Amino acid sequence: MGPLHLAAMDRPSAVALDREGRLLRAFETPDGRWRLPLRARDVDPRFFVLLKAYEDRRFDRHHGVDFPALLRASWQFVRYRHVVSGGSTLTMQAARLLEPRPARDLFAKARQILRAFQLEARFGKEQILDIYLALAPYGGNLEGLRAASLAYFGKEPRRLSTAEAALLVAIPQAPEARRPDRHANAARAARDRVLDRAVAAGALSPDEAARAKAEPPPLGRKPFPVLAPHVTEALARARPTRKVLRLSLDARLQESLEKLARDGAERLGPKLSMAILVIDNRSGAVLAHVGNADYFSKDRAGAIDMTEALRSPGSTLKPFIYAMAFGNGLAHPETLLDDAPTRYGAWKPTNFDDKFHGAVTAREALQLSLNLPAAQVLDAVGPARFVARMRGAGLPLVLPKDSDAGLAIGLGGVGVRLRDLVRAYAGFPRGGLAPELVEDLDDPPAQTAPRRIAEPVAAWQVADILRFAPPPENGAIGRIAFKTGTSYGYRDALAIGFDRAHTIAVWVGRADNGAVSGLVGRKVAAPILFSSFARLGGPNEPLPRPPGVLAASTANLPPPLRHLRREAPKILAATFSNPLKITFPPDGARIDLGLLHGAAGQDRPELALKAQGGAPPLTWMINGAPLKAGAEGQTQRHEANWTPDGAGFARVSVIDANGAGDSVLVRLE
């Protein structure tokens, strides 16, 4: 006899598992079989009680061959001229499954016996059961207990009823003749014989067997789970040699949100679809990835993963515009903006409701998603600078072909992927640092320096504003921070929200980019967003306030922050002969203050800040918060001193009395 051939164990179906090892999806083998990996420890114990009572009572004691049973079976065959009871042990059956041969003569039986001895010498009893569980035939293209349990009962084999376990014990003896989906009566009779033999062996009580016999067998096969089909299929194509794909998803949450998306799209109408992404803010793990409302629907173009599609973000970029203005010291949540008719060259933006609100604070403008104030703030920030900042932070905004960055980008005039958008939003609850998204647990993204989407104070200020945005009918104010968006022509409806622990993005629209009357983010996407958070559970904790936040009414703000001077960045340099500029530290500088070598408390050194030009008094700001004066009025002069509280990146800004400003980003070490 040669060595054991275990190649059959190396050809299982590829499976995609969630973060807890639960099955998301299985893939057929190249020869069209369902052969799912399974270990004995993951099977309901009553299955083994019935299996041993029916097939091999002395399995735990013999060394591969049960000679008394083999002699009994041989004597019965000689006497009755047909098989009355089998003499093969489970070990011998495992050997036959590893080396299937059509012949069933004495030579084949002898070979099984020798192979059984080899198996027992090499493996433990549990490993031998693993082989049987993986390869036992169950009719059609089903191989192994796990595939059969999922196909016939729609459940994993760790929780089987007595009747279910008995049927799964019976089928492998005659898999085609006892298939319950084709031969229900034969399957029931075989199952009942297993139960009777278990009672005779004392492994089952007569009452329990009677209850099990009253349970009808399944009459058909159930479909295998196909959760997160877009991401699992993409990962299987990218990793064709991997048989186990471990994903960061939560199977229960994924299933719940897929149903939410499917039901929601059906209510909205034909051809409409939906995508949902859920992010764990701390780790960047993707907990749910719903790429489309119905993967199998042609009308909804279900095979397209809309989380990867380039779509208009509508108004969902506005929080980043305000965050950049807050971080650069151009504005504060209580800065007054003008919501009045304004023309920018040939472009004259309007609000969604075609109304004007006059003077509003930045807080009110963002909560109400007013277009005119957002255009003013973007004009002050600079569209080209904004696009460059977002791209550098990992939010690649795609401009229309042959066009430059203009103010329309703040209202959705760019292309962006939902995946990139939700990652950027996850930066707000992380102090402005966007996480790297993780879906493949066995191949996570390379560790890189975190990319900053906003300054820490500005990130909190935006989150605090969005937490009190008017919620939809199924939501409560203050529960989550969120923003909605509607693209031009009612083609995309979005809602993105976050609390301390999670960020969720929802997109609703047609995959073919068709317009849909009434497709408004607040009406169709926001309710799905709040329902998604409800399925997550948890307390929806608000973000902790970082140090340095300036809490003041409009009247109590430093004078340059009380109003946004829209014309300042473009005109002041030309109208003042000596424009305001920070001369130290220079932009992009790395400054060694000994902060990486233990400098702390009163030993921390100060950093000198210097500016020239502009109209005094000046206001110095660090990461969006006014610098606290170390001496009377020092922050109102062209020179100031700042004591950093630690190493890292810092945004230093200065504003003069006319609203002109300058800003630099430095790294302290």
XYZ file of C-alpha atoms in Angstrom:
669
model
C 0.000 0.000 0.000
C 1.233 3.445 -0.840
C 0.767 6.581 1.225
C -2.650 8.068 1.956
C -4.034 10.370 -0.717
C -5.678 13.394 0.892
C -6.124 15.467 -2.260
C -9.925 15.359 -1.918
C -9.632 17.405 1.264
C -7.746 20.106 -0.635
C -10.579 20.876 -3.077
C -13.258 22.557 -0.955
C -15.569 25.324 -2.073
C -14.250 28.809 -1.451
C -16.188 30.500 1.343
C -16.455 34.094 2.475
C -16.795 34.513 6.233
C -17.676 37.519 8.354
C -15.653 38.886 11.275
C -17.045 36.171 13.595
C -16.586 33.297 11.161
C -20.226 33.241 10.018
C -20.877 32.284 6.401
C -21.528 35.172 4.039
C -21.308 33.279 0.790
C -19.981 30.061 -0.711
C -18.732 29.399 -4.239
C -19.051 26.194 -6.241
C -15.889 24.212 -6.892
C -14.556 24.198 -10.473
C -16.376 20.890 -11.060
C -19.680 22.388 -9.899
C -19.834 20.848 -6.416
C -20.815 22.361 -3.090
C -18.131 21.100 -0.721
C -17.963 23.403 2.304
C -15.260 23.050 4.957
C -16.465 21.870 8.372
C -14.948 20.710 11.644
C -16.529 18.205 14.018
C -16.486 20.742 16.839
C -18.903 22.913 14.824
C -21.595 20.205 14.573
C -24.528 19.602 16.920
C -23.509 16.765 19.317
C -26.780 14.891 18.750
C -25.734 14.288 15.145
C -22.766 12.244 16.356
C -24.932 10.369 18.863
C -27.222 9.256 16.040
C -24.361 8.711 13.575
C -22.486 6.362 15.884
C -25.655 4.543 16.954
C -26.530 3.904 13.303
C -23.152 3.475 11.627
C -20.469 2.596 14.118
C -21.296 2.000 17.788
C -17.714 1.151 18.715
C -16.124 4.053 16.780
C -14.501 5.532 19.870
C -12.935 2.185 20.850
C -11.778 0.403 17.683
C -8.631 1.089 15.662
C -10.244 1.507 12.270
C -12.033 -1.822 11.856
C -14.871 -3.254 13.968
C -14.201 -6.980 13.483
C -17.338 -8.246 15.275
C -19.519 -6.036 13.072
C -17.579 -7.089 9.972
C -18.057 -10.792 10.781
C -21.762 -10.270 11.488
C -22.268 -8.470 8.173
C -20.392 -11.225 6.303
C -22.464 -14.011 7.931
C -25.714 -12.150 7.150
C -24.680 -11.714 3.520
C -23.877 -15.417 3.173
C -27.165 -16.440 4.807
C -29.556 -14.006 3.123
C -27.690 -13.360 -0.154
C -28.003 -9.566 0.261
C -26.659 -6.881 2.550
C -28.575 -6.849 5.833
C -26.227 -4.584 7.806
C -23.009 -2.883 6.895
C -19.708 -3.762 8.451
C -17.856 -0.633 7.422
C -16.755 1.647 10.219
C -16.791 5.409 9.888
C -13.034 5.220 9.441
C -13.441 2.800 6.539
C -16.090 5.053 5.000
C -13.720 8.023 5.334
C -11.056 5.971 3.539
C -13.507 5.159 0.718
C -14.459 8.832 0.377
C -10.792 9.812 0.097
C -10.227 7.185 -2.634
C -13.562 6.523 -4.355
C -13.548 3.375 -6.503
C -16.442 1.947 -8.517
C -15.673 -1.677 -7.592
C -17.244 -3.033 -4.397
C -15.601 -6.455 -4.202
C -13.470 -8.143 -1.566
C -10.325 -6.490 -2.920
C -11.901 -3.024 -2.514
C -13.041 -3.924 1.014
C -9.551 -5.122 1.914
C -8.095 -1.898 0.593
C -10.541 0.088 2.754
C -9.474 -1.876 5.814
C -5.801 -1.168 5.213
C -6.498 2.513 4.542
C -8.575 2.655 7.730
C -5.595 1.388 9.739
C -3.458 4.070 8.117
C -5.979 6.766 8.977
C -6.191 5.671 12.604
C -2.401 5.570 12.875
C -2.028 9.080 11.474
C -5.087 10.965 12.737
C -7.178 11.271 15.844
C -10.846 10.335 15.974
C -12.016 13.934 15.572
C -9.866 14.421 12.475
C -11.312 11.259 10.938
C -14.790 12.625 11.574
C -13.695 15.862 9.881
C -12.886 13.856 6.732
C -16.263 12.101 6.782
C -18.149 15.353 7.416
C -16.376 17.098 4.539
C -16.831 14.408 1.863
C -20.004 12.421 2.640
C -22.394 12.538 -0.378
C -25.847 14.059 0.086
C -27.356 13.916 -3.384
C -26.839 15.975 -6.500
C -23.851 18.262 -6.196
C -23.919 18.359 -2.387
C -20.893 16.970 -0.572
C -20.352 17.199 3.129
C -22.643 17.801 6.078
C -22.434 21.584 6.013
C -23.561 21.894 2.401
C -26.428 19.479 3.072
C -27.554 21.248 6.233
C -27.621 24.604 4.457
C -29.310 23.215 1.334
C -32.010 21.177 3.060
C -32.613 23.187 6.242
C -31.153 26.620 5.550
C -29.050 26.499 8.712
C -25.569 25.691 9.917
C -25.130 22.172 11.382
C -24.302 23.458 14.842
C -28.023 23.680 15.747
C -29.878 20.638 14.375
C -33.118 19.169 15.607
C -33.259 15.417 16.276
C -35.234 14.855 13.061
C -32.814 16.946 11.010
C -29.779 15.172 12.439
C -31.325 11.753 11.764
C -32.053 12.628 8.121
C -28.484 13.831 7.601
C -27.206 10.562 9.072
C -29.394 8.526 6.709
C -28.833 10.207 3.334
C -25.143 9.275 2.659
C -25.994 5.533 2.610
C -27.995 6.064 -0.614
C -27.653 9.761 -1.479
C -29.606 9.788 -4.735
C -32.375 7.458 -3.578
C -32.881 9.334 -0.295
C -32.726 12.918 -1.494
C -35.618 14.633 0.295
C -36.066 17.147 -2.530
C -36.841 14.277 -4.956
C -37.767 11.255 -2.849
C -39.421 12.574 0.291
C -41.036 9.262 1.300
C -37.786 7.333 0.971
C -35.987 10.041 2.936
C -38.591 9.890 5.721
C -38.388 6.094 5.909
C -34.584 6.142 6.069
C -34.653 8.855 8.739
C -37.111 6.835 10.835
C -34.858 3.755 10.658
C -32.024 5.848 12.068
C -34.304 6.942 14.911
C -35.429 3.358 15.609
C -31.862 2.099 15.744
C -30.918 4.951 18.108
C -33.771 3.938 20.421
C -32.646 0.284 20.281
C -29.110 1.350 21.167
C -30.349 3.401 24.121
C -29.124 6.637 22.559
C -32.618 8.115 22.215
C -35.847 7.845 24.194
C -38.974 6.483 22.452
C -40.843 9.749 23.111
C -38.105 11.853 21.523
C -38.010 9.534 18.523
C -41.787 9.783 18.138
C -41.647 13.573 18.152
C -38.880 13.522 15.565
C -40.855 11.158 13.298
C -43.787 13.590 13.355
C -41.607 16.293 11.799
C -41.948 16.360 7.986
C -38.770 16.203 5.899
C -37.863 19.146 3.658
C -39.408 18.979 0.204
C -36.862 21.115 -1.644
C -33.454 22.708 -1.500
C -32.923 26.164 -0.100
C -30.546 28.645 -1.728
C -27.138 29.080 -0.176
C -26.477 32.399 1.564
C -25.390 35.175 -0.804
C -24.634 38.038 1.553
C -22.517 41.010 0.424
C -22.365 39.599 -3.130
C -20.497 42.550 -4.660
C -17.575 42.634 -2.273
C -17.306 38.845 -1.878
C -17.309 38.299 -5.632
C -14.708 41.001 -6.173
C -12.508 39.542 -3.450
C -12.860 36.002 -4.826
C -11.755 37.222 -8.271
C -8.811 39.097 -6.787
C -7.726 36.144 -4.580
C -8.510 33.041 -6.682
C -6.200 30.720 -4.715
C -7.664 31.507 -1.304
C -10.333 29.071 -0.127
C -11.344 31.049 2.959
C -12.000 34.769 2.569
C -12.237 36.515 5.933
C -14.062 39.840 5.785
C -14.624 42.607 8.310
C -18.384 42.507 7.731
C -20.989 41.578 10.337
C -23.261 38.961 8.722
C -26.303 39.776 10.865
C -26.043 43.502 10.199
C -25.345 42.855 6.506
C -28.456 40.698 6.153
C -30.600 43.248 7.983
C -29.419 46.163 5.848
C -29.751 44.216 2.603
C -33.399 43.631 3.479
C -33.797 47.296 4.431
C -32.371 48.361 1.054
C -34.427 45.844 -0.910
C -37.694 46.769 0.824
C -36.924 50.484 0.577
C -36.184 50.327 -3.141
C -39.379 48.367 -3.812
C -41.421 51.013 -1.998
C -39.793 53.817 -3.990
C -40.538 52.290 -7.361
C -39.105 50.356 -10.319
C -35.486 50.732 -11.444
C -34.538 52.526 -8.212
C -31.677 51.129 -6.226
C -29.897 51.777 -2.965
C -26.409 51.407 -1.464
C -25.393 51.419 2.217
C -21.957 51.405 3.842
C -21.308 51.086 7.591
C -17.890 51.936 9.047
C -16.413 51.266 12.469
C -14.815 54.624 13.230
C -12.090 53.324 15.508
C -10.652 50.664 13.205
C -11.948 51.685 9.778
C -13.520 48.223 9.407
C -16.423 48.029 6.968
C -19.225 46.346 8.945
C -21.803 46.308 6.142
C -21.452 46.750 2.388
C -24.729 46.852 0.460
C -23.724 47.608 -3.106
C -27.205 47.526 -4.608
C -30.785 46.929 -3.531
C -31.107 43.575 -5.334
C -28.063 41.813 -6.739
C -30.199 39.580 -8.982
C -32.459 42.320 -10.402
C -31.828 43.345 -14.014
C -34.264 46.248 -13.770
C -32.250 47.757 -10.916
C -28.882 46.867 -12.511
C -28.228 44.872 -9.361
C -24.816 43.581 -10.425
C -23.372 47.126 -10.286
C -21.773 48.045 -6.970
C -23.020 51.602 -6.457
C -20.594 52.217 -3.584
C -17.854 52.221 -6.246
C -19.744 54.257 -8.859
C -18.780 57.857 -9.593
C -21.823 59.986 -8.692
C -22.646 63.548 -7.699
C -22.384 64.127 -3.928
C -25.052 66.842 -3.907
C -24.626 68.969 -0.774
C -22.648 66.375 1.185
C -19.365 68.236 0.546
C -20.567 71.310 2.452
C -19.355 70.086 5.876
C -15.801 69.854 4.503
C -16.021 73.387 3.094
C -17.061 74.786 6.468
C -14.472 72.664 8.266
C -11.727 74.108 6.082
C -12.952 77.655 6.740
C -13.105 77.001 10.498
C -9.667 75.384 10.535
C -8.085 78.214 8.529
C -9.535 80.828 10.834
C -11.788 82.338 8.157
C -15.004 81.599 9.988
C -16.580 80.243 13.171
C -19.907 78.439 13.639
C -21.400 81.754 14.807
C -19.937 83.844 11.967
C -22.667 85.707 10.095
C -23.190 84.908 6.424
C -25.473 86.543 3.846
C -28.172 84.343 2.417
C -29.146 86.784 -0.318
C -29.130 86.799 -4.151
C -25.533 86.781 -5.350
C -23.951 86.404 -8.759
C -20.523 84.915 -9.437
C -19.821 85.884 -13.031
C -22.463 84.098 -15.109
C -23.418 81.748 -12.249
C -26.220 82.755 -9.904
C -26.870 80.014 -7.333
C -30.193 79.595 -5.538
C -31.313 77.700 -2.479
C -33.137 74.394 -2.829
C -36.451 76.001 -1.799
C -35.817 79.188 -3.856
C -36.096 81.281 -0.661
C -33.637 83.656 1.035
C -33.082 83.936 4.781
C -30.972 87.073 5.052
C -28.227 87.098 7.687
C -27.636 83.610 9.121
C -24.854 82.065 11.160
C -22.619 79.431 9.628
C -24.246 76.966 12.024
C -27.722 77.710 10.703
C -26.556 77.747 7.098
C -25.022 74.275 7.353
C -27.914 72.789 9.319
C -30.392 74.083 6.722
C -28.001 73.236 3.853
C -28.313 76.709 2.359
C -26.538 77.004 -0.990
C -25.714 80.714 -1.076
C -23.783 80.828 2.223
C -21.915 77.656 1.221
C -20.870 79.318 -2.026
C -19.661 82.356 -0.067
C -17.576 80.181 2.267
C -16.115 78.191 -0.632
C -15.289 81.449 -2.367
C -13.386 82.516 0.739
C -11.595 79.174 1.037
C -10.833 78.965 -2.677
C -12.257 76.144 -4.829
C -8.882 75.014 -6.157
C -7.411 74.904 -2.631
C -10.451 72.982 -1.423
C -10.176 70.363 -4.166
C -6.451 69.967 -3.524
C -7.041 69.613 0.223
C -9.739 66.958 -0.260
C -7.642 64.976 -2.712
C -4.681 65.078 -0.364
C -6.902 63.795 2.433
C -8.083 60.805 0.408
C -11.326 62.204 -1.035
C -10.572 62.307 -4.774
C -13.028 64.749 -6.333
C -13.371 64.202 -10.078
C -14.045 67.408 -12.011
C -15.989 67.478 -15.277
C -13.786 67.042 -18.326
C -11.847 70.159 -19.394
C -13.135 72.235 -16.455
C -11.437 73.947 -13.554
C -12.510 73.918 -9.921
C -15.397 76.343 -9.526
C -17.894 77.230 -6.839
C -20.420 74.717 -8.220
C -18.394 71.874 -6.683
C -19.837 72.841 -3.300
C -23.326 72.036 -4.591
C -22.434 68.696 -6.146
C -20.732 69.647 -9.407
C -18.060 66.936 -9.082
C -17.927 63.155 -9.120
C -17.139 61.099 -6.032
C -17.491 57.491 -4.876
C -19.702 56.717 -1.886
C -16.851 54.624 -0.485
C -14.507 57.627 -0.456
C -17.204 59.894 0.912
C -18.032 57.686 3.901
C -14.328 57.340 4.686
C -13.932 61.122 4.708
C -16.990 61.556 6.950
C -15.537 59.009 9.367
C -12.735 61.531 9.891
C -15.067 63.925 11.755
C -15.549 61.671 14.814
C -11.816 60.826 14.710
C -10.606 64.360 15.300
C -10.263 65.072 11.592
C -8.190 62.001 10.665
C -9.798 59.796 8.013
C -9.270 56.044 8.547
C -8.090 53.507 6.016
C -11.029 51.237 5.207
C -10.579 47.534 5.963
C -12.663 44.767 4.366
C -10.203 41.920 3.765
C -9.007 40.846 7.227
C -6.210 38.709 5.772
C -4.853 41.509 3.596
C -5.492 44.844 5.333
C -4.245 48.056 3.713
C -0.669 49.063 4.413
C -0.221 51.251 7.450
C 0.330 54.823 6.347
C 0.307 58.163 8.098
C -3.323 59.185 8.788
C -4.672 61.697 6.314
C -6.266 64.779 7.816
C -9.645 65.778 6.466
C -10.116 68.627 8.976
C -8.430 70.247 11.957
C -9.454 68.733 15.346
C -11.437 71.745 16.562
C -13.041 72.273 13.160
C -14.004 68.581 12.968
C -15.780 68.819 16.314
C -17.465 72.092 15.378
C -18.893 70.576 12.204
C -20.028 67.466 14.105
C -21.708 69.629 16.735
C -23.543 71.569 14.011
C -24.700 68.467 12.144
C -25.899 66.754 15.326
C -28.717 69.277 15.555
C -29.732 69.281 11.891
C -33.504 68.752 11.466
C -34.089 64.960 11.408
C -36.550 63.017 9.229
C -39.851 61.791 10.641
C -38.364 58.533 11.940
C -35.435 60.266 13.656
C -34.791 62.203 16.843
C -32.767 65.417 16.926
C -29.357 65.149 18.537
C -29.103 61.395 18.065
C -26.550 61.432 15.225
C -24.698 64.058 13.236
C -25.804 63.828 9.621
C -25.958 65.590 6.271
C -28.145 64.960 3.251
C -27.561 65.721 -0.403
C -29.563 65.845 -3.631
C -27.878 66.040 -7.005
C -28.908 68.216 -9.913
C -31.899 66.798 -11.776
C -32.914 64.504 -8.888
C -30.526 61.728 -9.908
C -28.880 61.032 -6.551
C -30.202 61.221 -3.008
C -27.669 60.835 -0.198
C -27.560 60.832 3.581
C -24.386 60.361 5.614
C -24.274 60.347 9.395
C -22.040 59.445 12.285
C -21.848 59.144 16.030
C -18.831 58.386 18.164
C -18.625 54.724 17.102
C -19.945 54.423 13.547
C -20.380 56.227 10.238
C -23.081 55.231 7.738
C -23.615 56.410 4.163
C -26.774 55.859 2.117
C -27.234 56.454 -1.611
C -30.551 56.189 -3.466
C -31.035 56.568 -7.210
C -30.987 54.780 -10.531
C -27.852 52.968 -11.609
C -28.405 54.211 -15.169
C -28.284 57.831 -13.904
C -31.904 58.461 -14.801
C -33.756 61.341 -13.146
C -36.491 60.551 -10.607
C -39.016 63.191 -9.650
C -39.066 63.815 -5.898
C -35.775 62.000 -5.252
C -34.607 64.218 -2.385
C -31.967 63.179 0.133
C -33.875 64.361 3.183
C -37.049 62.518 2.135
C -35.755 59.188 0.806
C -32.176 58.672 2.031
C -32.307 60.187 5.532
C -35.030 57.792 6.798
C -32.926 54.846 5.599
C -29.918 56.330 7.396
C -31.756 56.578 10.712
C -33.207 53.088 10.277
C -29.680 51.780 9.665
C -28.437 53.331 12.898
C -31.406 51.792 14.722
C -30.296 48.350 13.511
C -26.815 48.985 14.872
C -28.128 49.655 18.356
C -25.942 51.339 20.937
C -26.223 54.672 22.728
C -25.230 56.966 19.801
C -22.759 58.861 21.974
C -21.855 62.428 20.926
C -18.230 63.355 20.377
C -16.207 64.690 23.307
C -15.336 68.389 23.070
C -11.611 68.849 22.306
C -9.557 71.521 24.066
C -9.371 74.907 22.406
C -12.957 75.242 21.227
C -14.088 78.873 21.265
C -17.649 78.950 22.597
C -19.038 82.422 21.944
C -21.997 84.182 20.430
C -21.600 86.200 17.272
C -21.311 89.427 19.274
C -18.537 88.018 21.451
C -16.377 86.673 18.629
C -13.136 88.413 17.694
C -14.123 91.163 15.211
C -12.673 89.432 12.105
C -14.778 86.318 12.831
C -18.130 88.077 13.208
C -18.680 88.388 9.461
C -17.342 86.538 6.467
C -15.743 89.006 4.050
C -16.317 87.200 0.780
C -14.121 89.607 -1.130
C -11.194 89.509 1.302
C -9.072 86.652 -0.099
C -9.298 87.902 -3.691
C -9.263 91.677 -3.269
C -7.302 92.497 -0.126
C -3.943 91.593 -1.629
C -4.554 94.128 -4.381
C -6.065 96.891 -2.212
C -3.426 96.725 0.509
C 0.124 97.496 -0.478
C 1.387 95.210 2.281
C -0.803 92.046 2.381
C -0.957 89.897 5.516
C 1.460 86.954 5.507
C 2.898 84.574 8.117
C 6.675 84.843 7.949
C 7.405 82.226 10.644
C 6.951 79.309 10.720
C 6.950 78.686 6.970
C 4.290 76.458 5.460
C 5.229 72.747 5.543
C 8.088 73.246 8.022
C 9.253 70.510 10.420
C 10.260 72.138 13.691
C 12.212 70.293 16.386
C 11.101 71.556 19.819
C 12.210 68.455 21.692
C 8.618 67.260 22.025
C 9.610 63.719 21.023
C 12.246 63.582 23.756
C 10.247 64.078 26.905
C 9.650 67.826 27.028
C 6.461 68.273 29.082
C 4.709 70.587 31.521
C 6.572 73.785 32.242
C 9.582 72.476 30.327
C 7.752 72.632 26.994
C 9.331 75.270 24.751
C 7.411 78.049 23.059
C 7.138 78.542 19.323
C 7.504 82.099 18.061
C 4.845 83.192 15.561
C 5.522 86.091 13.225
C 3.507 87.861 10.536
C 3.843 90.953 8.424
C 1.391 93.303 6.743
C -2.356 93.412 7.224
C -4.490 95.763 9.313
C -4.201 95.376 13.103
C -5.470 94.114 15.453
C -4.565 90.568 14.422
C -6.066 87.323 15.662
C -3.792 84.283 15.851
C -5.446 80.848 15.766
C -4.139 77.320 16.320
C -6.118 74.477 14.725
C -9.140 76.743 14.433
C -9.098 77.985 18.048
C -7.917 81.492 19.074
C -4.510 81.507 20.726
C -4.719 82.264 24.434
C -2.794 85.394 25.332
C 0.320 84.879 27.438
C 0.656 88.611 27.949
C -1.780 91.515 27.539
C -2.811 91.744 23.926
C 0.000 89.569 22.542
C -2.363 87.774 20.162
C -3.337 91.092 18.561
C 0.203 91.887 17.387
C 2.357 90.688 14.520
C 4.356 88.502 16.898
C 3.056 85.953 19.393
C 4.272 82.943 21.343
C 2.564 79.580 21.480
C 3.268 76.630 23.802
C 2.316 73.391 21.976
C 0.784 70.594 24.038
C 2.488 67.819 22.065
C 4.104 66.673 18.846
C 2.217 66.382 15.556
C 0.739 68.541 12.830
C -0.695 71.975 13.631
C -2.517 74.581 11.562
C -1.395 78.127 12.399
C -3.607 80.940 11.083
C -3.776 84.706 11.434
C -6.597 87.125 10.557
C -6.475 90.910 10.470
C -9.181 93.480 11.187
C -10.367 93.460 7.565
C -10.843 89.707 7.419
C -7.713 88.997 5.382
C -5.852 85.934 6.540
C -2.990 83.537 6.028
C -2.477 79.967 7.172
C 0.376 77.440 7.366
C 0.591 73.768 8.305
C 3.639 72.718 10.318
C 4.879 69.510 11.935
C 6.203 69.752 15.481
C 8.705 67.248 16.816
